[in-house]
Amino acid sequence: DAGVIQSPRHEVTEMGQEVTLRCKLISGHNSLFWYRQTMMRGLELLIYFNNNVPIDDSGMPEDRFSAKMPNASFSTLKIQPSEPRDSAVYFCASSRTPNSPLHFGNGTRLTVT
Amino acid sequence: AQKITQTQPGMFVQEKEAVTLDCTYDTSDPSYGLFWYKQPSSGEMIFLIYQGSYDQQNATEGRYSLNFQKARKSANLVISASQLGDSAMYFCAMRVGNNDMRFGAGTRLTVKP
């Protein structure tokens, strides 16, 4: 079990650029969550999927953010255009069942200058 | 609406002593799961312990135990025999059914030698 794999680990970009964060789920897991963590706001849920279907995207800050799950094992979170206030650690997490814990990736630290 | 509250921004404990980290929750759904995670300074999210709403006994995992008081809607984490390596942020989380998982604001625990 390789765990949830996120890439890149660090991303530094300039304001206005497009950023794509990637996440590979654990095999057999059917729920996928994207969180953003900042000192000011803590852990915020951005969006989550069940069986590849987006269930709740009410946490997505604005239209600049989009997330996809093209297959059962992979997801992307895209920010276009990026802004300095998007700087945060972005976590992806997956779970097998509703009663099982979320397994988190190591996160992507995004810095937008 | 589901809500998780951790009222202790920071806690100190002497090495080898026990410490309780508070967590209260609010939901009208009878079926839910409660989770505790540890986030050390390195940033990864580590699952510690799970309690289901229908579980009759309090969950235990090694030095971690969950003091589940359903009527009071509290799910406090008890760490026995604290170690220096327990110094970290601790997050309480709740998942209702197959829905999203929400996290509290966290408690920063510092273990003093």
PDB file of C-alpha atoms in Angstrom:
ATOM      1  CA  ASP A   1       0.000   0.000   0.000  1.00  0.00           C
ATOM      2  CA  ALA A   2       1.804   3.086  -1.284  1.00  0.00           C
ATOM      3  CA  GLY A   3      -0.538   5.540   0.395  1.00  0.00           C
ATOM      4  CA  VAL A   4      -2.033   8.667  -1.108  1.00  0.00           C
ATOM      5  CA  ILE A   5       0.515  10.314  -3.375  1.00  0.00           C
ATOM      6  CA  GLN A   6       0.463  14.026  -4.062  1.00  0.00           C
ATOM      7  CA  SER A   7       2.581  15.970  -6.486  1.00  0.00           C
ATOM      8  CA  PRO A   8       4.342  18.275  -6.514  1.00  0.00           C
ATOM      9  CA  ARG A   9       5.452  18.567  -2.870  1.00  0.00           C
ATOM     10  CA  HIS A  10       6.246  22.231  -3.343  1.00  0.00           C
ATOM     11  CA  GLU A  11       5.092  24.693  -5.969  1.00  0.00           C
ATOM     12  CA  VAL A  12       6.197  28.284  -6.302  1.00  0.00           C
ATOM     13  CA  THR A  13       4.524  30.317  -9.006  1.00  0.00           C
ATOM     14  CA  GLU A  14       3.776  33.877  -9.963  1.00  0.00           C
ATOM     15  CA  MET A  15       0.401  35.491  -9.677  1.00  0.00           C
ATOM     16  CA  GLY A  16      -1.723  34.825 -12.721  1.00  0.00           C
ATOM     17  CA  GLN A  17      -0.172  31.499 -13.592  1.00  0.00           C
ATOM     18  CA  GLU A  18      -2.110  28.247 -13.759  1.00  0.00           C
ATOM     19  CA  VAL A  19      -1.371  25.685 -11.062  1.00  0.00           C
ATOM     20  CA  THR A  20      -2.284  22.005 -11.184  1.00  0.00           C
ATOM     21  CA  LEU A  21      -2.065  19.814  -8.121  1.00  0.00           C
ATOM     22  CA  ARG A  22      -2.227  16.046  -8.513  1.00  0.00           C
ATOM     23  CA  CYS A  23      -3.380  13.223  -6.301  1.00  0.00           C
ATOM     24  CA  LYS A  24      -3.270   9.450  -6.644  1.00  0.00           C
ATOM     25  CA  LEU A  25      -5.679   7.604  -4.366  1.00  0.00           C
ATOM     26  CA  ILE A  26      -5.082   4.359  -2.560  1.00  0.00           C
ATOM     27  CA  SER A  27      -6.358   1.465  -4.634  1.00  0.00           C
ATOM     28  CA  GLY A  28      -9.859   0.452  -3.604  1.00  0.00           C
ATOM     29  CA  HIS A  29     -10.729   3.750  -1.980  1.00  0.00           C
ATOM     30  CA  ASN A  30     -13.871   5.357  -3.332  1.00  0.00           C
ATOM     31  CA  SER A  31     -14.013   8.736  -1.587  1.00  0.00           C
ATOM     32  CA  LEU A  32     -11.632  11.575  -2.395  1.00  0.00           C
ATOM     33  CA  PHE A  33     -11.280  14.836  -0.493  1.00  0.00           C
ATOM     34  CA  TRP A  34      -9.340  18.030  -1.190  1.00  0.00           C
ATOM     35  CA  TYR A  35      -8.494  20.244   1.792  1.00  0.00           C
ATOM     36  CA  ARG A  36      -6.623  23.526   2.117  1.00  0.00           C
ATOM     37  CA  GLN A  37      -4.732  24.393   5.282  1.00  0.00           C
ATOM     38  CA  THR A  38      -3.658  27.878   6.367  1.00  0.00           C
ATOM     39  CA  MET A  39      -2.776  29.365   9.715  1.00  0.00           C
ATOM     40  CA  MET A  40      -5.744  31.699   9.584  1.00  0.00           C
ATOM     41  CA  ARG A  41      -8.448  29.299   8.415  1.00  0.00           C
ATOM     42  CA  GLY A  42      -7.193  25.900   9.537  1.00  0.00           C
ATOM     43  CA  LEU A  43      -8.259  22.875   7.505  1.00  0.00           C
ATOM     44  CA  GLU A  44     -10.931  23.788   4.991  1.00  0.00           C
ATOM     45  CA  LEU A  45     -12.743  21.228   2.879  1.00  0.00           C
ATOM     46  CA  LEU A  46     -12.714  22.345  -0.740  1.00  0.00           C
ATOM     47  CA  ILE A  47     -14.497  19.490  -2.500  1.00  0.00           C
ATOM     48  CA  TYR A  48     -15.106  15.799  -2.156  1.00  0.00           C
ATOM     49  CA  PHE A  49     -15.982  12.954  -4.524  1.00  0.00           C
ATOM     50  CA  ASN A  50     -17.717   9.631  -3.989  1.00  0.00           C
ATOM     51  CA  ASN A  51     -17.157   7.044  -6.721  1.00  0.00           C
ATOM     52  CA  ASN A  52     -15.626   9.685  -9.014  1.00  0.00           C
ATOM     53  CA  VAL A  53     -18.671  11.956  -8.721  1.00  0.00           C
ATOM     54  CA  PRO A  54     -18.298  15.419  -7.137  1.00  0.00           C
ATOM     55  CA  ILE A  55     -20.708  15.522  -4.212  1.00  0.00           C
ATOM     56  CA  ASP A  56     -20.080  18.885  -2.593  1.00  0.00           C
ATOM     57  CA  ASP A  57     -17.957  21.681  -4.012  1.00  0.00           C
ATOM     58  CA  SER A  58     -19.366  24.432  -1.817  1.00  0.00           C
ATOM     59  CA  GLY A  59     -15.951  24.876  -0.235  1.00  0.00           C
ATOM     60  CA  MET A  60     -14.269  25.809  -3.495  1.00  0.00           C
ATOM     61  CA  PRO A  61     -13.358  29.468  -2.977  1.00  0.00           C
ATOM     62  CA  GLU A  62     -14.319  30.740  -6.388  1.00  0.00           C
ATOM     63  CA  ASP A  63     -14.489  29.903 -10.086  1.00  0.00           C
ATOM     64  CA  ARG A  64     -10.722  30.033 -10.341  1.00  0.00           C
ATOM     65  CA  PHE A  65     -10.669  26.653  -8.596  1.00  0.00           C
ATOM     66  CA  SER A  66     -11.706  23.441 -10.323  1.00  0.00           C
ATOM     67  CA  ALA A  67     -11.270  19.765  -9.481  1.00  0.00           C
ATOM     68  CA  LYS A  68     -11.647  16.665 -11.565  1.00  0.00           C
ATOM     69  CA  MET A  69     -11.538  12.946 -11.053  1.00  0.00           C
ATOM     70  CA  PRO A  70     -11.058  11.426 -14.506  1.00  0.00           C
ATOM     71  CA  ASN A  71     -10.810   7.892 -13.103  1.00  0.00           C
ATOM     72  CA  ALA A  72     -11.130   6.005  -9.837  1.00  0.00           C
ATOM     73  CA  SER A  73      -7.521   6.489  -8.834  1.00  0.00           C
ATOM     74  CA  PHE A  74      -6.553  10.006  -9.833  1.00  0.00           C
ATOM     75  CA  SER A  75      -7.647  13.582  -9.207  1.00  0.00           C
ATOM     76  CA  THR A  76      -6.458  17.073 -10.053  1.00  0.00           C
ATOM     77  CA  LEU A  77      -7.072  20.439  -8.447  1.00  0.00           C
ATOM     78  CA  LYS A  78      -6.499  23.383 -10.742  1.00  0.00           C
ATOM     79  CA  ILE A  79      -6.211  27.069  -9.912  1.00  0.00           C
ATOM     80  CA  GLN A  80      -6.392  29.456 -12.844  1.00  0.00           C
ATOM     81  CA  PRO A  81      -5.366  32.220 -12.476  1.00  0.00           C
ATOM     82  CA  SER A  82      -3.532  31.866  -9.182  1.00  0.00           C
ATOM     83  CA  GLU A  83      -3.382  34.674  -6.608  1.00  0.00           C
ATOM     84  CA  PRO A  84      -1.118  35.268  -3.592  1.00  0.00           C
ATOM     85  CA  ARG A  85      -4.019  34.511  -1.216  1.00  0.00           C
ATOM     86  CA  ASP A  86      -4.121  30.965  -2.619  1.00  0.00           C
ATOM     87  CA  SER A  87      -0.813  30.260  -0.875  1.00  0.00           C
ATOM     88  CA  ALA A  88      -1.444  27.318   1.474  1.00  0.00           C
ATOM     89  CA  VAL A  89      -0.836  23.620   1.946  1.00  0.00           C
ATOM     90  CA  TYR A  90      -3.256  21.573  -0.126  1.00  0.00           C
ATOM     91  CA  PHE A  91      -4.050  18.061   1.075  1.00  0.00           C
ATOM     92  CA  CYS A  92      -5.672  15.234  -0.765  1.00  0.00           C
ATOM     93  CA  ALA A  93      -7.190  12.366   1.246  1.00  0.00           C
ATOM     94  CA  SER A  94      -9.084   9.196   0.447  1.00  0.00           C
ATOM     95  CA  SER A  95     -11.149   6.633   2.317  1.00  0.00           C
ATOM     96  CA  ARG A  96     -12.506   3.185   1.611  1.00  0.00           C
ATOM     97  CA  THR A  97     -15.834   3.485   3.408  1.00  0.00           C
ATOM     98  CA  PRO A  98     -17.702   6.202   5.321  1.00  0.00           C
ATOM     99  CA  ASN A  99     -16.613   4.637   8.616  1.00  0.00           C
ATOM    100  CA  SER A 100     -12.967   4.306   7.716  1.00  0.00           C
ATOM    101  CA  PRO A 101     -10.440   7.052   8.389  1.00  0.00           C
ATOM    102  CA  LEU A 102      -9.160   9.392   5.726  1.00  0.00           C
ATOM    103  CA  HIS A 103      -5.676   8.636   4.522  1.00  0.00           C
ATOM    104  CA  PHE A 104      -3.877  11.859   3.742  1.00  0.00           C
ATOM    105  CA  GLY A 105      -1.181  12.576   1.238  1.00  0.00           C
ATOM    106  CA  ASN A 106       1.844  14.569   2.338  1.00  0.00           C
ATOM    107  CA  GLY A 107       0.381  17.750   0.907  1.00  0.00           C
ATOM    108  CA  THR A 108       1.473  20.307  -1.665  1.00  0.00           C
ATOM    109  CA  ARG A 109       2.836  23.553  -0.313  1.00  0.00           C
ATOM    110  CA  LEU A 110       1.801  26.258  -2.773  1.00  0.00           C
ATOM    111  CA  THR A 111       3.369  29.689  -2.766  1.00  0.00           C
ATOM    112  CA  VAL A 112       2.023  32.305  -5.138  1.00  0.00           C
ATOM    113  CA  THR A 113       4.155  35.437  -5.382  1.00  0.00           C
TER     114      THR A 113
ATOM    115  CA  ALA B   1     -25.395  21.757  10.135  1.00  0.00           C
ATOM    116  CA  GLN B   2     -22.476  19.711  11.360  1.00  0.00           C
ATOM    117  CA  LYS B   3     -19.980  21.418  13.585  1.00  0.00           C
ATOM    118  CA  ILE B   4     -16.806  20.402  15.401  1.00  0.00           C
ATOM    119  CA  THR B   5     -15.423  22.526  18.209  1.00  0.00           C
ATOM    120  CA  GLN B   6     -12.038  22.368  19.869  1.00  0.00           C
ATOM    121  CA  THR B   7     -11.857  25.063  22.518  1.00  0.00           C
ATOM    122  CA  GLN B   8      -8.237  24.629  23.584  1.00  0.00           C
ATOM    123  CA  PRO B   9      -5.845  26.391  21.204  1.00  0.00           C
ATOM    124  CA  GLY B  10      -2.874  25.139  23.208  1.00  0.00           C
ATOM    125  CA  MET B  11      -2.156  22.667  25.979  1.00  0.00           C
ATOM    126  CA  PHE B  12       0.919  21.827  28.015  1.00  0.00           C
ATOM    127  CA  VAL B  13       1.602  18.534  29.747  1.00  0.00           C
ATOM    128  CA  GLN B  14       4.526  17.178  31.689  1.00  0.00           C
ATOM    129  CA  GLU B  15       6.254  14.166  30.188  1.00  0.00           C
ATOM    130  CA  LYS B  16       4.813  10.842  31.448  1.00  0.00           C
ATOM    131  CA  GLU B  17       1.577  12.463  32.584  1.00  0.00           C
ATOM    132  CA  ALA B  18      -1.847  12.036  30.951  1.00  0.00           C
ATOM    133  CA  VAL B  19      -3.599  14.801  29.041  1.00  0.00           C
ATOM    134  CA  THR B  20      -7.137  15.266  27.747  1.00  0.00           C
ATOM    135  CA  LEU B  21      -7.865  17.198  24.576  1.00  0.00           C
ATOM    136  CA  ASP B  22     -11.444  18.405  24.302  1.00  0.00           C
ATOM    137  CA  CYS B  23     -13.779  18.027  21.334  1.00  0.00           C
ATOM    138  CA  THR B  24     -17.477  18.689  21.059  1.00  0.00           C
ATOM    139  CA  TYR B  25     -19.631  18.150  18.015  1.00  0.00           C
ATOM    140  CA  ASP B  26     -23.077  18.928  16.769  1.00  0.00           C
ATOM    141  CA  THR B  27     -25.211  16.897  14.405  1.00  0.00           C
ATOM    142  CA  SER B  28     -28.817  15.784  14.264  1.00  0.00           C
ATOM    143  CA  ASP B  29     -27.957  12.615  12.353  1.00  0.00           C
ATOM    144  CA  PRO B  30     -27.828   9.472  14.534  1.00  0.00           C
ATOM    145  CA  SER B  31     -25.114   7.843  12.407  1.00  0.00           C
ATOM    146  CA  TYR B  32     -21.695   9.456  12.424  1.00  0.00           C
ATOM    147  CA  GLY B  33     -18.032   8.787  13.005  1.00  0.00           C
ATOM    148  CA  LEU B  34     -15.559  10.715  15.100  1.00  0.00           C
ATOM    149  CA  PHE B  35     -11.849  10.763  14.336  1.00  0.00           C
ATOM    150  CA  TRP B  36      -8.681  12.181  15.845  1.00  0.00           C
ATOM    151  CA  TYR B  37      -5.613  13.101  13.831  1.00  0.00           C
ATOM    152  CA  LYS B  38      -2.121  14.192  14.822  1.00  0.00           C
ATOM    153  CA  GLN B  39      -0.129  16.678  12.769  1.00  0.00           C
ATOM    154  CA  PRO B  40       3.517  16.974  13.824  1.00  0.00           C
ATOM    155  CA  SER B  41       5.674  19.881  12.750  1.00  0.00           C
ATOM    156  CA  SER B  42       6.669  17.936   9.637  1.00  0.00           C
ATOM    157  CA  GLY B  43       3.123  18.478   8.381  1.00  0.00           C
ATOM    158  CA  GLU B  44       1.695  15.044   7.684  1.00  0.00           C
ATOM    159  CA  MET B  45      -1.751  14.091   8.975  1.00  0.00           C
ATOM    160  CA  ILE B  46      -1.662  10.906  11.040  1.00  0.00           C
ATOM    161  CA  PHE B  47      -4.845   9.042  11.947  1.00  0.00           C
ATOM    162  CA  LEU B  48      -4.992   8.112  15.631  1.00  0.00           C
ATOM    163  CA  ILE B  49      -8.370   6.755  16.650  1.00  0.00           C
ATOM    164  CA  TYR B  50     -11.986   6.301  15.519  1.00  0.00           C
ATOM    165  CA  GLN B  51     -15.314   6.151  17.375  1.00  0.00           C
ATOM    166  CA  GLY B  52     -18.597   5.243  15.721  1.00  0.00           C
ATOM    167  CA  SER B  53     -21.805   6.739  17.053  1.00  0.00           C
ATOM    168  CA  TYR B  54     -23.270   3.297  17.692  1.00  0.00           C
ATOM    169  CA  ASP B  55     -20.191   1.884  19.361  1.00  0.00           C
ATOM    170  CA  GLN B  56     -20.995   0.819  22.915  1.00  0.00           C
ATOM    171  CA  GLN B  57     -17.461   1.049  24.215  1.00  0.00           C
ATOM    172  CA  ASN B  58     -14.954   3.856  24.118  1.00  0.00           C
ATOM    173  CA  ALA B  59     -12.268   3.351  21.489  1.00  0.00           C
ATOM    174  CA  THR B  60      -8.683   2.701  22.548  1.00  0.00           C
ATOM    175  CA  GLU B  61      -5.479   2.475  20.543  1.00  0.00           C
ATOM    176  CA  GLY B  62      -2.353   2.003  22.587  1.00  0.00           C
ATOM    177  CA  ARG B  63      -1.804   5.148  24.651  1.00  0.00           C
ATOM    178  CA  TYR B  64      -4.768   6.864  22.982  1.00  0.00           C
ATOM    179  CA  SER B  65      -8.324   6.534  24.203  1.00  0.00           C
ATOM    180  CA  LEU B  66     -11.455   8.369  23.241  1.00  0.00           C
ATOM    181  CA  ASN B  67     -13.796   9.477  26.025  1.00  0.00           C
ATOM    182  CA  PHE B  68     -17.093   9.360  24.119  1.00  0.00           C
ATOM    183  CA  GLN B  69     -20.052  10.960  25.886  1.00  0.00           C
ATOM    184  CA  LYS B  70     -22.885  10.801  23.411  1.00  0.00           C
ATOM    185  CA  ALA B  71     -25.467  12.710  25.441  1.00  0.00           C
ATOM    186  CA  ARG B  72     -23.038  15.572  25.897  1.00  0.00           C
ATOM    187  CA  LYS B  73     -21.834  15.296  22.286  1.00  0.00           C
ATOM    188  CA  SER B  74     -18.230  15.171  23.324  1.00  0.00           C
ATOM    189  CA  ALA B  75     -15.375  13.022  22.085  1.00  0.00           C
ATOM    190  CA  ASN B  76     -12.305  13.919  24.082  1.00  0.00           C
ATOM    191  CA  LEU B  77      -8.922  12.382  23.314  1.00  0.00           C
ATOM    192  CA  VAL B  78      -6.924  11.082  26.251  1.00  0.00           C
ATOM    193  CA  ILE B  79      -3.210  10.505  25.815  1.00  0.00           C
ATOM    194  CA  SER B  80      -1.655   8.534  28.631  1.00  0.00           C
ATOM    195  CA  ALA B  81       2.011   8.592  29.618  1.00  0.00           C
ATOM    196  CA  SER B  82       2.862  11.559  27.384  1.00  0.00           C
ATOM    197  CA  GLN B  83       6.089  11.453  25.428  1.00  0.00           C
ATOM    198  CA  LEU B  84       8.104  14.283  23.918  1.00  0.00           C
ATOM    199  CA  GLY B  85       7.154  12.960  20.489  1.00  0.00           C
ATOM    200  CA  ASP B  86       3.491  13.626  21.253  1.00  0.00           C
ATOM    201  CA  SER B  87       4.096  17.360  20.812  1.00  0.00           C
ATOM    202  CA  ALA B  88       2.003  18.247  17.765  1.00  0.00           C
ATOM    203  CA  MET B  89      -1.300  19.685  16.574  1.00  0.00           C
ATOM    204  CA  TYR B  90      -4.274  17.444  17.246  1.00  0.00           C
ATOM    205  CA  PHE B  91      -7.457  17.628  15.196  1.00  0.00           C
ATOM    206  CA  CYS B  92     -10.861  16.214  15.953  1.00  0.00           C
ATOM    207  CA  ALA B  93     -13.070  15.409  12.965  1.00  0.00           C
ATOM    208  CA  MET B  94     -16.561  14.139  12.256  1.00  0.00           C
ATOM    209  CA  ARG B  95     -18.078  12.410   9.294  1.00  0.00           C
ATOM    210  CA  VAL B  96     -21.843  11.974   9.004  1.00  0.00           C
ATOM    211  CA  GLY B  97     -22.916   9.071   6.837  1.00  0.00           C
ATOM    212  CA  ASN B  98     -21.191   9.108   3.488  1.00  0.00           C
ATOM    213  CA  ASN B  99     -20.790  12.844   3.577  1.00  0.00           C
ATOM    214  CA  ASP B 100     -17.824  15.095   4.006  1.00  0.00           C
ATOM    215  CA  MET B 101     -15.424  15.049   6.940  1.00  0.00           C
ATOM    216  CA  ARG B 102     -15.160  18.294   8.907  1.00  0.00           C
ATOM    217  CA  PHE B 103     -12.282  19.195  11.168  1.00  0.00           C
ATOM    218  CA  GLY B 104     -12.026  21.290  14.304  1.00  0.00           C
ATOM    219  CA  ALA B 105      -9.582  24.156  14.658  1.00  0.00           C
ATOM    220  CA  GLY B 106      -7.050  21.956  16.404  1.00  0.00           C
ATOM    221  CA  THR B 107      -5.175  21.956  19.704  1.00  0.00           C
ATOM    222  CA  ARG B 108      -1.425  22.422  19.891  1.00  0.00           C
ATOM    223  CA  LEU B 109      -0.021  20.073  22.517  1.00  0.00           C
ATOM    224  CA  THR B 110       3.402  20.685  23.994  1.00  0.00           C
ATOM    225  CA  VAL B 111       4.984  18.000  26.140  1.00  0.00           C
ATOM    226  CA  LYS B 112       7.505  19.381  28.610  1.00  0.00           C
ATOM    227  CA  PRO B 113      10.491  17.317  29.740  1.00  0.00           C
TER     228      PRO B 113
END
